[in-house]
Coordinates of C-alpha atoms and ligand atoms in Angstrom, one line a residue:
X26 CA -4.0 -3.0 26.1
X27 CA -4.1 -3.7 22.9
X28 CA -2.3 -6.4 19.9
X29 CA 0.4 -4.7 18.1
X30 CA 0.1 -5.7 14.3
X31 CA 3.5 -5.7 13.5
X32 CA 3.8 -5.0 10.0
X33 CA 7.9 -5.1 10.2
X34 CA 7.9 -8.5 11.4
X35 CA 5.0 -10.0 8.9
X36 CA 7.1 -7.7 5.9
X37 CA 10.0 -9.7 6.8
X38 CA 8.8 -13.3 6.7
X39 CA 7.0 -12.2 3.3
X40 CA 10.5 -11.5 2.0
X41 CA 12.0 -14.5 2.9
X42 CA 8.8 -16.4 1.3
X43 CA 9.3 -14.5 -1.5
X44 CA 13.4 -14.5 -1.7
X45 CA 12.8 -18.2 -1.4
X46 CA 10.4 -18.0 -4.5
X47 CA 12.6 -15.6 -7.0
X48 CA 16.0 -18.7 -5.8
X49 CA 13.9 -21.6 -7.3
X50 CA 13.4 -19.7 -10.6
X51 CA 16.0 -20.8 -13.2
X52 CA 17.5 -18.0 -16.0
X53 CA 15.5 -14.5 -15.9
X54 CA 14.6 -13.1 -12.4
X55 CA 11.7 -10.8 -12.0
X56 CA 12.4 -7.3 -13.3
X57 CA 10.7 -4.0 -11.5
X58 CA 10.8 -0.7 -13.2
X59 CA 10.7 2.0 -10.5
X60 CA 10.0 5.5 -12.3
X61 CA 10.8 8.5 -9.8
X62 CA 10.2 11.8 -11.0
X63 CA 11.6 14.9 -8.9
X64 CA 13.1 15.5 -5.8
X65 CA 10.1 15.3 -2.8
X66 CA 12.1 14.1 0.0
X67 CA 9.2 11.7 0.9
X68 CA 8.9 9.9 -2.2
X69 CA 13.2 9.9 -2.8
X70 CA 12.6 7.3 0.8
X71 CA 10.2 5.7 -1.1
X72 CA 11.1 4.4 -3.9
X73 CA 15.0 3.9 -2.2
X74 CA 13.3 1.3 0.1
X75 CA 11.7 -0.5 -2.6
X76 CA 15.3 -0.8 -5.2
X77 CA 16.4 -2.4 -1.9
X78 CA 13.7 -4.7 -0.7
X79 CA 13.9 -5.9 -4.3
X80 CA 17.5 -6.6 -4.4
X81 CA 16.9 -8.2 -0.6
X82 CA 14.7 -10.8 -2.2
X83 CA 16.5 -11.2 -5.3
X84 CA 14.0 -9.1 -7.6
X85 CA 16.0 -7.1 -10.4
X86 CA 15.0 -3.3 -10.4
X87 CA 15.5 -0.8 -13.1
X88 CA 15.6 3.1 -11.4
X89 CA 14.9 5.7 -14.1
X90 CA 15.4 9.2 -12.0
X91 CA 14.0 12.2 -14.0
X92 CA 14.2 15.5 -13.9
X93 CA 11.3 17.8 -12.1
X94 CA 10.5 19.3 -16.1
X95 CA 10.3 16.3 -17.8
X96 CA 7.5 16.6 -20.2
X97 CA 4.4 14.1 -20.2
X98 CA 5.2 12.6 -23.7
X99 CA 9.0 12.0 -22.5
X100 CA 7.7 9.6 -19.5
X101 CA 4.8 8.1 -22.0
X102 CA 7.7 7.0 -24.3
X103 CA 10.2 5.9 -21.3
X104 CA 6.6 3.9 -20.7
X105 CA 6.2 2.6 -23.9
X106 CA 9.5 1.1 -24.0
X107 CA 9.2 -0.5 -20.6
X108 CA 5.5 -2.4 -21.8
X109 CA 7.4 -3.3 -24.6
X110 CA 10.8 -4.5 -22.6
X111 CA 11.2 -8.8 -22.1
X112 CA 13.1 -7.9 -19.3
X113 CA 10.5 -5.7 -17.3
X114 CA 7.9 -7.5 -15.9
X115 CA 6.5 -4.6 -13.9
X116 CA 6.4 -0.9 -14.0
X117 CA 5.8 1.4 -11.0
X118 CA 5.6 5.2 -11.3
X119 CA 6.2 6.9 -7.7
X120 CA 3.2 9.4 -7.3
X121 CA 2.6 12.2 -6.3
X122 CA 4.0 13.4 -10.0
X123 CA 4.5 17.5 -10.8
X124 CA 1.4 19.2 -11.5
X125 CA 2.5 19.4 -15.3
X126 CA 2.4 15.6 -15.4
X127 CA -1.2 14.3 -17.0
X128 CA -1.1 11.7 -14.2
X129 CA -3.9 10.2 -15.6
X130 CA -2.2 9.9 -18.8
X131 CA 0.9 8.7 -17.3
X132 CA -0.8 5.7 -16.2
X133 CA -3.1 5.0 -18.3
X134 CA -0.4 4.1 -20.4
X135 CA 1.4 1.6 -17.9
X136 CA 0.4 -2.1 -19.7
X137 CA -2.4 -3.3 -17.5
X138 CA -0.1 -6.6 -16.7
X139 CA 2.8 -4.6 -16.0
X140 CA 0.9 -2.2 -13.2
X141 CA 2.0 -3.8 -10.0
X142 CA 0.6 -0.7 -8.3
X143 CA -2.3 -1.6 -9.7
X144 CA -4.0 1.8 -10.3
X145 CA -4.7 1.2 -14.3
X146 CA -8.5 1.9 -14.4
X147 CA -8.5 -1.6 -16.0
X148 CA -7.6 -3.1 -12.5
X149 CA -9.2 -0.6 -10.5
X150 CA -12.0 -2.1 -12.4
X151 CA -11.5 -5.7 -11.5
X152 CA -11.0 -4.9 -7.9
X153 CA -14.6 -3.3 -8.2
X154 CA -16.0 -6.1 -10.4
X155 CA -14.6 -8.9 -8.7
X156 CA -12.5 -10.2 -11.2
X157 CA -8.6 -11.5 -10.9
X158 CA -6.1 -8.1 -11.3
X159 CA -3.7 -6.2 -9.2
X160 CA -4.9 -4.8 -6.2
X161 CA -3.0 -1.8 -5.2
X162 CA -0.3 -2.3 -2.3
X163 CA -1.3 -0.5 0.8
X164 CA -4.9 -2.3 0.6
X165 CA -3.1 -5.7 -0.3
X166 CA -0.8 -4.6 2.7
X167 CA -3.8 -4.1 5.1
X168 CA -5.7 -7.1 3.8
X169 CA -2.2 -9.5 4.3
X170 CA -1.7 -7.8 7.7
X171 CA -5.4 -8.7 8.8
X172 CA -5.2 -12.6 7.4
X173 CA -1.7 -13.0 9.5
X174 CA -3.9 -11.9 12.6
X175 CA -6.9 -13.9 11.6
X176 CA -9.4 -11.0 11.6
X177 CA -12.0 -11.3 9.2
X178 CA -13.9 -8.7 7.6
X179 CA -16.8 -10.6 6.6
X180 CA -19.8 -9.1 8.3
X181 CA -17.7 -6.4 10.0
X182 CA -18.5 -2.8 10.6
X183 CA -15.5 -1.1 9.0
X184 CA -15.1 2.7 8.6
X185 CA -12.6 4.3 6.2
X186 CA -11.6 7.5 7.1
X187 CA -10.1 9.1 3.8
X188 CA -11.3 9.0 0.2
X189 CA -7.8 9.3 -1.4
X190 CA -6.8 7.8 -4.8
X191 CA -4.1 5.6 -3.7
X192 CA -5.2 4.2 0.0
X193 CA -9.2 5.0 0.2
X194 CA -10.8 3.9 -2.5
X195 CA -9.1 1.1 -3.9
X196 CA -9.5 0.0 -0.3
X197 CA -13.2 0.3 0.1
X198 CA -13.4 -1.9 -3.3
X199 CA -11.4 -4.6 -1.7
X200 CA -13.0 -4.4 1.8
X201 CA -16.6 -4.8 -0.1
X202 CA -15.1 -7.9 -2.0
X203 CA -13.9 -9.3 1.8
X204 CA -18.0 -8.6 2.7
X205 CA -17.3 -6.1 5.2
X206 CA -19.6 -3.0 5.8
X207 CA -17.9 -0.1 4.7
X208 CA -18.5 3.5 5.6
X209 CA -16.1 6.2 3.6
X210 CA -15.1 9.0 5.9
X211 CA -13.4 12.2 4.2
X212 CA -13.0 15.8 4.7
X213 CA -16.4 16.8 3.8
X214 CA -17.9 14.1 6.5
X215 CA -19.9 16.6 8.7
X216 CA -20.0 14.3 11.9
X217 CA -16.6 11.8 11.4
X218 CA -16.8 10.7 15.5
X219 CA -20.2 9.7 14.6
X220 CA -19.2 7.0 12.2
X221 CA -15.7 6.2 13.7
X222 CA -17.3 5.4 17.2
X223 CA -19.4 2.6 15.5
X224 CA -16.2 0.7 13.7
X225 CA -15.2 -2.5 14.9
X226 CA -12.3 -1.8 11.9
X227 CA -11.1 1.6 11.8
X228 CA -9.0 2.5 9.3
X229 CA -7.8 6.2 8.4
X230 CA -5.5 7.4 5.4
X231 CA -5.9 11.0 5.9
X232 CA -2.4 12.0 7.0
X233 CA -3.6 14.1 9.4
X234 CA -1.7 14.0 12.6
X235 CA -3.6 12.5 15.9
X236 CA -7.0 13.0 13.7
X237 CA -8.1 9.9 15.5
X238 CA -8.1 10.5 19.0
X239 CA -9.8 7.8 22.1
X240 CA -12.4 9.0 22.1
X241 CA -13.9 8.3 18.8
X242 CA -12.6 4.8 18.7
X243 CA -15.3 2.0 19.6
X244 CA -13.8 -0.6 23.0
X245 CA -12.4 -3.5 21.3
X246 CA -11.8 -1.9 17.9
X247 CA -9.4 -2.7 15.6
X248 CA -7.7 0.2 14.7
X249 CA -5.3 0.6 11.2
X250 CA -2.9 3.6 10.9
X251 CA -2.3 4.2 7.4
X252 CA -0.8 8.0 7.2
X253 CA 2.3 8.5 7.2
X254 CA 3.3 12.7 8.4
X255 CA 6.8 14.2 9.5
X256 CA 6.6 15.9 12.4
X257 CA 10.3 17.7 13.4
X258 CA 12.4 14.4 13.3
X259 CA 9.8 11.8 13.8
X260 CA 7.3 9.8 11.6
X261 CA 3.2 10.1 12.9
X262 CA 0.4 8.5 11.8
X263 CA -3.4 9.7 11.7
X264 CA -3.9 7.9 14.9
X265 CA -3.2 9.2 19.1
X266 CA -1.1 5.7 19.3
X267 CA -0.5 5.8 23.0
X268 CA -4.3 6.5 23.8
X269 CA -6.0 4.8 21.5
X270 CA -4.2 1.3 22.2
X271 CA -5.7 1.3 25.5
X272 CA -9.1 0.9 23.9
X273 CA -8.4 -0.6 20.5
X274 CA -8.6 -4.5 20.8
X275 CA -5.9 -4.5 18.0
X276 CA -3.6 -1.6 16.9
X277 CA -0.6 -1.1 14.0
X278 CA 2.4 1.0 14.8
X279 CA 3.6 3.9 12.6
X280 CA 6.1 3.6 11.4
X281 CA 6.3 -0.2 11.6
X282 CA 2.6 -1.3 11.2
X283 CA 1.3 -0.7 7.4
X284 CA 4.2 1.0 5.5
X285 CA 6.1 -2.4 5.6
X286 CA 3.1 -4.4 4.3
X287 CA 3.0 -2.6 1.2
X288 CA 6.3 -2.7 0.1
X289 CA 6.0 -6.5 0.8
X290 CA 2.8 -6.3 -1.5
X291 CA 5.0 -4.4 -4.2
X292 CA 7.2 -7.7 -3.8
X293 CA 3.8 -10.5 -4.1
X294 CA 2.2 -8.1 -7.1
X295 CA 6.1 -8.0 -9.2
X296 CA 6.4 -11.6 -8.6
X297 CA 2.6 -12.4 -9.4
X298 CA 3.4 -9.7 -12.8
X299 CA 6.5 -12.4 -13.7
X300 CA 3.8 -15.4 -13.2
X301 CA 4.0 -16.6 -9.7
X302 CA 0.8 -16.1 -8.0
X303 CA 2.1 -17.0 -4.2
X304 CA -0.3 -18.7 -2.0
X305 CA 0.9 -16.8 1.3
X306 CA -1.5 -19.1 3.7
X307 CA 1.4 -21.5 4.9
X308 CA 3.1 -18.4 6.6
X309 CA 0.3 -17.4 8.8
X310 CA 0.8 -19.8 11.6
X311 CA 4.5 -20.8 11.2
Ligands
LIG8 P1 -4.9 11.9 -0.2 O1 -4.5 13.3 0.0 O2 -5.1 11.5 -1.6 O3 -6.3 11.7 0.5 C1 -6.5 12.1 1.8 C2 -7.9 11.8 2.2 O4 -8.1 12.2 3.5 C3 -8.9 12.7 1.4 O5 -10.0 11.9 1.0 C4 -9.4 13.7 2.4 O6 -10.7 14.1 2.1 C5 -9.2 13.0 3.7 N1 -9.0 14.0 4.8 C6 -8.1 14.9 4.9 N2 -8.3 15.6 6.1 C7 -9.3 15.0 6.7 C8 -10.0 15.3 7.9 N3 -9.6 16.2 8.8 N4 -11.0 14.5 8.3 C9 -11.4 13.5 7.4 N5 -10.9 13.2 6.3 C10 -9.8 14.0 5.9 O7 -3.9 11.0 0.5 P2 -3.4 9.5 0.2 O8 -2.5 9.4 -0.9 O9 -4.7 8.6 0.2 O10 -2.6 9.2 1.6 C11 -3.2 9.4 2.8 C12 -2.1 9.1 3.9 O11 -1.6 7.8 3.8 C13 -0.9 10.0 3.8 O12 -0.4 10.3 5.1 C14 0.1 9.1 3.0 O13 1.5 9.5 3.3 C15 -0.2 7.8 3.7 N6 0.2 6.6 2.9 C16 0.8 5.6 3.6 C17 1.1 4.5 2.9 C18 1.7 3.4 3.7 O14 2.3 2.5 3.1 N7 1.6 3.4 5.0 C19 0.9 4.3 1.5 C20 0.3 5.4 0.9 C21 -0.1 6.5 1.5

Protein backbone atom coordinates (compact mmCIF):
# COMPACT_ATOMS: atom_id res chain seq x y z
CA UNK A 1 0.00 0.00 0.00
CA UNK A 2 1.29 2.82 -0.86
CA UNK A 3 2.40 6.81 0.77
CA UNK A 4 -0.26 9.30 0.06
CA UNK A 5 1.47 12.60 -1.02
CA UNK A 6 -0.79 14.86 0.44
CA UNK A 7 -0.65 17.92 -1.50
CA UNK A 8 -3.56 19.62 0.86
CA UNK A 9 -1.63 19.21 3.84
CA UNK A 10 2.05 20.39 2.38
CA UNK A 11 -0.36 23.48 0.44
CA UNK A 12 -1.28 24.44 3.83
CA UNK A 13 1.96 24.71 5.76
CA UNK A 14 3.30 26.57 2.54
CA UNK A 15 0.59 29.20 3.33
CA UNK A 16 1.24 29.65 6.70
CA UNK A 17 5.20 29.97 5.64
CA UNK A 18 4.21 32.30 3.30
CA UNK A 19 1.30 34.30 5.43
CA UNK A 20 4.05 34.54 7.89
CA UNK A 21 6.42 36.11 5.20
CA UNK A 22 3.88 38.78 3.46
CA UNK A 23 3.10 39.88 8.06
CA UNK A 24 6.83 40.79 8.40
CA UNK A 25 6.73 43.02 5.31
CA UNK A 26 6.22 46.70 6.32
CA UNK A 27 3.96 49.25 3.87
CA UNK A 28 3.09 47.56 0.28
CA UNK A 29 2.00 43.90 0.35
CA UNK A 30 2.53 41.82 -2.67
CA UNK A 31 -0.01 42.50 -5.45
CA UNK A 32 -1.29 39.56 -8.03
CA UNK A 33 -3.13 40.41 -11.04
CA UNK A 34 -5.46 37.49 -12.00
CA UNK A 35 -6.78 38.05 -15.70
CA UNK A 36 -9.88 35.67 -16.39
CA UNK A 37 -11.40 35.81 -19.62
CA UNK A 38 -14.83 34.05 -20.23
CA UNK A 39 -17.06 31.88 -18.50
CA UNK A 40 -15.41 27.95 -18.64
CA UNK A 41 -16.77 26.69 -15.50
CA UNK A 42 -13.30 25.06 -14.84
CA UNK A 43 -11.23 27.90 -15.09
CA UNK A 44 -14.21 30.41 -13.13
CA UNK A 45 -12.85 27.55 -9.91
CA UNK A 46 -9.67 28.44 -10.83
CA UNK A 47 -8.84 31.50 -10.68
CA UNK A 48 -11.71 31.84 -7.44
CA UNK A 49 -9.26 29.56 -5.45
CA UNK A 50 -6.38 31.63 -6.16
CA UNK A 51 -8.18 35.49 -5.22
CA UNK A 52 -8.70 33.42 -2.04
CA UNK A 53 -5.54 31.65 -1.20
CA UNK A 54 -4.07 35.16 -1.82
CA UNK A 55 -6.16 36.95 0.52
CA UNK A 56 -5.57 33.70 3.13
CA UNK A 57 -1.97 34.58 3.13
CA UNK A 58 -2.27 38.26 3.01
CA UNK A 59 -1.24 38.65 -0.85
CA UNK A 60 -3.38 41.55 -2.51
CA UNK A 61 -5.13 40.42 -5.74
CA UNK A 62 -6.46 42.52 -8.52
CA UNK A 63 -9.48 40.30 -10.60
CA UNK A 64 -10.12 41.80 -14.05
CA UNK A 65 -13.21 39.52 -15.46
CA UNK A 66 -13.66 40.06 -19.29
CA UNK A 67 -15.94 39.40 -21.49
CA UNK A 68 -15.80 36.06 -23.86
CA UNK A 69 -15.31 38.91 -27.19
CA UNK A 70 -12.84 40.85 -25.83
CA UNK A 71 -10.41 41.67 -28.61
CA UNK A 72 -6.51 40.72 -28.39
CA UNK A 73 -5.36 44.43 -28.38
CA UNK A 74 -7.95 45.22 -25.42
CA UNK A 75 -6.13 42.46 -22.99
CA UNK A 76 -2.48 43.64 -24.50
CA UNK A 77 -3.38 47.18 -23.20
CA UNK A 78 -5.10 45.95 -19.79
CA UNK A 79 -1.32 44.18 -19.94
CA UNK A 80 0.51 46.96 -20.60
CA UNK A 81 -0.88 48.83 -17.85
CA UNK A 82 -0.36 46.09 -15.32
CA UNK A 83 3.80 45.86 -16.34
CA UNK A 84 3.69 49.28 -15.94
CA UNK A 85 1.51 49.40 -12.40
CA UNK A 86 3.87 49.94 -8.88
CA UNK A 87 1.31 48.21 -7.34
CA UNK A 88 1.24 44.86 -9.39
CA UNK A 89 3.95 42.76 -8.79
CA UNK A 90 2.66 39.85 -10.78
CA UNK A 91 0.40 39.12 -13.60
CA UNK A 92 -1.38 35.85 -14.24
CA UNK A 93 -3.66 35.32 -17.32
CA UNK A 94 -6.05 32.13 -16.69
CA UNK A 95 -5.57 29.91 -19.85
CA UNK A 96 -7.20 28.21 -21.80
CA UNK A 97 -8.09 31.75 -23.57
CA UNK A 98 -10.98 31.91 -26.64
CA UNK A 99 -9.67 30.81 -29.82
CA UNK A 100 -9.77 34.56 -31.10
CA UNK A 101 -7.12 35.30 -28.40
CA UNK A 102 -3.37 35.39 -30.03
CA UNK A 103 -2.36 33.46 -26.81
CA UNK A 104 0.92 33.72 -27.79
CA UNK A 105 0.66 37.36 -28.10
CA UNK A 106 -1.17 37.65 -24.93
CA UNK A 107 1.77 36.49 -23.13
CA UNK A 108 4.37 37.43 -24.74
CA UNK A 109 3.47 40.66 -23.58
CA UNK A 110 3.29 39.82 -19.77
CA UNK A 111 6.75 41.62 -18.32
CA UNK A 112 9.11 38.69 -17.92
CA UNK A 113 9.40 39.67 -14.03
CA UNK A 114 5.84 40.01 -13.62
CA UNK A 115 5.05 36.24 -15.14
CA UNK A 116 4.54 34.23 -11.98
CA UNK A 117 3.14 31.58 -14.27
CA UNK A 118 6.14 31.60 -15.73
CA UNK A 119 5.26 30.73 -19.39
CA UNK A 120 7.09 34.01 -21.05
CA UNK A 121 9.40 32.26 -23.61
CA UNK A 122 12.03 34.30 -21.74
CA UNK A 123 11.52 31.98 -18.65
CA UNK A 124 10.62 28.98 -20.39
CA UNK A 125 14.04 29.71 -21.62
CA UNK A 126 15.85 29.82 -18.25
CA UNK A 127 14.16 26.75 -17.10
CA UNK A 128 15.81 25.07 -20.22
CA UNK A 129 19.10 26.90 -19.92
CA UNK A 130 19.54 26.65 -16.31
CA UNK A 131 19.42 30.00 -15.35
CA UNK A 132 17.36 31.74 -12.30
CA UNK A 133 13.45 32.59 -13.71
CA UNK A 134 9.97 31.43 -12.86
CA UNK A 135 9.26 28.06 -13.23
CA UNK A 136 5.76 27.42 -14.02
CA UNK A 137 3.42 26.26 -10.93
CA UNK A 138 2.25 22.72 -11.42
CA UNK A 139 6.06 21.66 -12.10
CA UNK A 140 7.18 23.90 -9.00
CA UNK A 141 4.12 22.07 -7.34
CA UNK A 142 5.40 18.59 -8.23
CA UNK A 143 9.04 19.39 -7.52
CA UNK A 144 7.94 21.04 -3.72
CA UNK A 145 5.70 17.96 -3.26
CA UNK A 146 8.68 15.50 -4.08
CA UNK A 147 11.48 17.58 -1.71
CA UNK A 148 8.68 17.36 1.30
CA UNK A 149 8.85 13.49 0.74
CA UNK A 150 12.53 13.38 0.16
CA UNK A 151 12.42 11.70 -3.18
CA UNK A 152 15.06 12.65 -5.40
CA UNK A 153 15.10 12.75 -9.03
CA UNK A 154 18.73 12.61 -9.61
CA UNK A 155 19.51 9.47 -11.55
CA UNK A 156 15.88 8.40 -11.62
CA UNK A 157 13.90 6.87 -14.40
CA UNK A 158 11.02 9.23 -14.85
CA UNK A 159 8.35 9.07 -17.57
CA UNK A 160 6.09 11.99 -18.48
CA UNK A 161 3.01 11.01 -19.93
CA UNK A 162 1.66 14.28 -21.74
CA UNK A 163 3.44 16.87 -23.88
CA UNK A 164 1.09 19.83 -22.94
CA UNK A 165 2.07 23.45 -22.84
CA UNK A 166 1.31 24.17 -19.30
CA UNK A 167 2.23 20.76 -17.30
CA UNK A 168 4.53 18.56 -19.81
CA UNK A 169 6.98 20.48 -21.09
CA UNK A 170 7.94 22.95 -18.75
CA UNK A 171 8.16 19.84 -16.54
CA UNK A 172 10.48 17.79 -18.57
CA UNK A 173 12.85 21.12 -18.50
CA UNK A 174 12.85 21.15 -14.78
CA UNK A 175 12.97 17.28 -14.23
CA UNK A 176 16.37 17.37 -16.62
CA UNK A 177 17.70 20.32 -14.42
CA UNK A 178 16.83 17.85 -11.09
CA UNK A 179 19.19 15.12 -13.36
CA UNK A 180 16.46 12.73 -13.77
CA UNK A 181 16.03 10.58 -16.97
CA UNK A 182 13.11 11.72 -18.71
CA UNK A 183 11.02 9.94 -21.24
CA UNK A 184 7.94 12.22 -22.87
CA UNK A 185 4.86 10.14 -23.37
CA UNK A 186 1.99 11.75 -25.55
CA UNK A 187 -0.81 10.88 -27.82
CA UNK A 188 1.17 9.88 -30.69
CA UNK A 189 3.44 7.38 -28.32
CA UNK A 190 2.77 4.08 -30.25
CA UNK A 191 3.57 1.68 -27.12
CA UNK A 192 2.84 4.13 -23.77
CA UNK A 193 2.79 0.68 -21.29
CA UNK A 194 6.10 0.17 -22.79
CA UNK A 195 7.68 3.21 -21.22
CA UNK A 196 5.31 3.67 -18.26
CA UNK A 197 6.20 0.02 -16.94
CA UNK A 198 9.98 1.08 -16.70
CA UNK A 199 9.28 4.48 -14.45
CA UNK A 200 10.31 4.54 -11.08
CA UNK A 201 8.49 8.35 -11.33
CA UNK A 202 5.46 8.32 -13.31
CA UNK A 203 3.93 11.30 -13.94
CA UNK A 204 0.83 11.90 -16.42
CA UNK A 205 -0.96 15.30 -17.44
CA UNK A 206 -3.07 13.99 -20.08
CA UNK A 207 -6.54 14.42 -18.50
CA UNK A 208 -7.61 11.32 -19.56
CA UNK A 209 -9.61 9.44 -17.19
CA UNK A 210 -8.07 6.01 -15.54
CA UNK A 211 -5.40 6.28 -18.63
CA UNK A 212 -2.93 4.85 -16.20
CA UNK A 213 -4.23 1.68 -15.08
CA UNK A 214 -1.96 -1.32 -12.67
CA UNK A 215 -0.81 -2.70 -14.89
CA UNK A 216 1.47 -0.34 -16.58
CA UNK A 217 2.85 1.02 -13.42
CA UNK A 218 6.36 -0.47 -12.36
CA UNK A 219 6.22 -2.25 -8.19
CA UNK A 220 7.47 0.47 -6.05
CA UNK A 221 6.83 3.33 -8.42
CA UNK A 222 6.12 6.67 -7.60
CA UNK A 223 3.21 7.60 -9.24
CA UNK A 224 2.00 11.66 -9.80
CA UNK A 225 -1.59 12.41 -10.90
CA UNK A 226 -1.60 15.58 -12.49
CA UNK A 227 -5.11 15.72 -14.68
CA UNK A 228 -7.72 17.05 -13.37
CA UNK A 229 -11.44 15.63 -15.40
CA UNK A 230 -15.18 15.95 -14.19
CA UNK A 231 -16.79 12.99 -14.33
CA UNK A 232 -20.88 13.46 -13.26
CA UNK A 233 -20.19 15.19 -9.79
CA UNK A 234 -16.76 14.04 -9.06
CA UNK A 235 -13.15 15.22 -9.76
CA UNK A 236 -10.64 12.12 -11.56
CA UNK A 237 -7.40 12.16 -12.34
CA UNK A 238 -5.38 10.24 -15.27
CA UNK A 239 -4.60 7.68 -12.78
CA UNK A 240 -6.87 4.09 -11.57
CA UNK A 241 -6.17 5.49 -7.78
CA UNK A 242 -7.53 2.60 -5.95
CA UNK A 243 -5.39 -0.01 -8.09
CA UNK A 244 -2.56 1.52 -8.73
CA UNK A 245 -1.75 2.41 -4.96
CA UNK A 246 -1.48 -1.11 -4.26
CA UNK A 247 1.65 -1.15 -6.43
CA UNK A 248 2.89 2.42 -6.46
CA UNK A 249 5.53 2.78 -3.55
CA UNK A 250 4.22 6.50 -3.40
CA UNK A 251 0.95 7.93 -4.81
CA UNK A 252 -0.88 11.65 -4.90
CA UNK A 253 -4.58 11.96 -4.50
CA UNK A 254 -6.90 13.84 -6.96
CA UNK A 255 -8.20 16.08 -5.94
CA UNK A 256 -5.90 16.69 -2.99
CA UNK A 257 -2.49 15.60 -4.25
CA UNK A 258 -1.03 18.21 -7.09
CA UNK A 259 -3.80 20.87 -7.62
CA UNK A 260 -2.97 22.28 -4.15
CA UNK A 261 0.80 22.45 -4.82
CA UNK A 262 0.39 24.74 -7.52
CA UNK A 263 -1.68 27.21 -6.13
CA UNK A 264 0.88 27.18 -3.26
CA UNK A 265 3.65 27.68 -6.03
CA UNK A 266 1.42 30.67 -7.51
CA UNK A 267 1.91 31.99 -3.74
CA UNK A 268 6.22 31.24 -3.53
CA UNK A 269 6.52 32.68 -7.45
CA UNK A 270 4.06 36.29 -6.48
CA UNK A 271 6.07 36.53 -3.42
CA UNK A 272 9.57 35.71 -5.14
CA UNK A 273 7.99 38.52 -8.21
CA UNK A 274 7.77 41.22 -4.99
CA UNK A 275 11.52 40.12 -4.00
CA UNK A 276 11.28 37.37 -1.47
CA UNK A 277 12.92 34.41 -2.75
CA UNK A 278 11.70 31.87 0.19
CA UNK A 279 14.03 29.14 1.16
CA UNK A 280 11.15 26.48 1.95
CA UNK A 281 13.80 23.78 3.36
CA UNK A 282 13.02 24.47 7.17
CA UNK A 283 9.44 23.13 6.54
CA UNK A 284 10.30 19.79 5.28
CA UNK A 285 10.83 18.09 8.49
CA UNK A 286 8.89 20.28 10.97
P1 LIG B 1 -2.99 19.58 -22.89
O1 LIG B 1 -4.27 19.27 -23.58
O2 LIG B 1 -2.22 20.78 -23.27
O3 LIG B 1 -2.01 18.34 -23.06
C1 LIG B 1 -2.45 17.03 -22.92
C2 LIG B 1 -1.33 16.10 -23.33
O4 LIG B 1 -1.77 14.78 -23.11
C3 LIG B 1 -0.94 16.20 -24.80
O5 LIG B 1 0.45 16.19 -24.94
C4 LIG B 1 -1.53 14.93 -25.42
O6 LIG B 1 -0.75 14.44 -26.51
C5 LIG B 1 -1.48 13.98 -24.24
N1 LIG B 1 -2.47 12.91 -24.33
C6 LIG B 1 -3.80 13.04 -24.51
N2 LIG B 1 -4.39 11.82 -24.56
C7 LIG B 1 -3.41 10.91 -24.41
C8 LIG B 1 -3.38 9.50 -24.39
N3 LIG B 1 -4.47 8.78 -24.56
N4 LIG B 1 -2.18 8.89 -24.23
C9 LIG B 1 -1.05 9.61 -24.08
N5 LIG B 1 -1.02 10.96 -24.09
C10 LIG B 1 -2.18 11.61 -24.27
O7 LIG B 1 -3.32 19.56 -21.36
P2 LIG B 1 -2.58 20.29 -20.12
O8 LIG B 1 -2.96 21.72 -20.09
O9 LIG B 1 -1.14 19.92 -20.14
O10 LIG B 1 -3.30 19.58 -18.91
C11 LIG B 1 -3.28 18.18 -18.75
C12 LIG B 1 -4.16 17.78 -17.56
O11 LIG B 1 -3.62 18.35 -16.39
C13 LIG B 1 -5.60 18.29 -17.62
O12 LIG B 1 -6.44 17.34 -17.02
C14 LIG B 1 -5.58 19.54 -16.79
O13 LIG B 1 -6.84 19.83 -16.22
C15 LIG B 1 -4.61 19.11 -15.71
N6 LIG B 1 -3.95 20.19 -15.01
C16 LIG B 1 -3.87 20.06 -13.66
C17 LIG B 1 -3.22 21.00 -12.93
C18 LIG B 1 -3.13 20.82 -11.45
O14 LIG B 1 -2.80 21.77 -10.75
N7 LIG B 1 -3.38 19.62 -10.93
C19 LIG B 1 -2.64 22.12 -13.53
C20 LIG B 1 -2.71 22.21 -14.92
C21 LIG B 1 -3.35 21.24 -15.66
Amino acid sequence: MAIILNGKELSKKVKLRVKREVEKIKGRKPGLAVILVGEEPASKIYVKNKIKSCREVGIRSFPYFLPQNVKTYELLELIGELNASEEVDGILVQLPLPEHIDKEEVINSISPQKDVDGFHPCNMGKLLGGGEGFVPCTPLGIKLLLDYYRISLKGKDVVVVGAGFIVGRPLLALLLREGATVSVCHIHTKDLKKYTKEAEVLISATGVPHLIKEDMVREGAIVIDVGIRKVGDRIVGDVDFERVKEKARAITPVPGGVGPMTVSALLLNTLKAYGINLELKELWHT
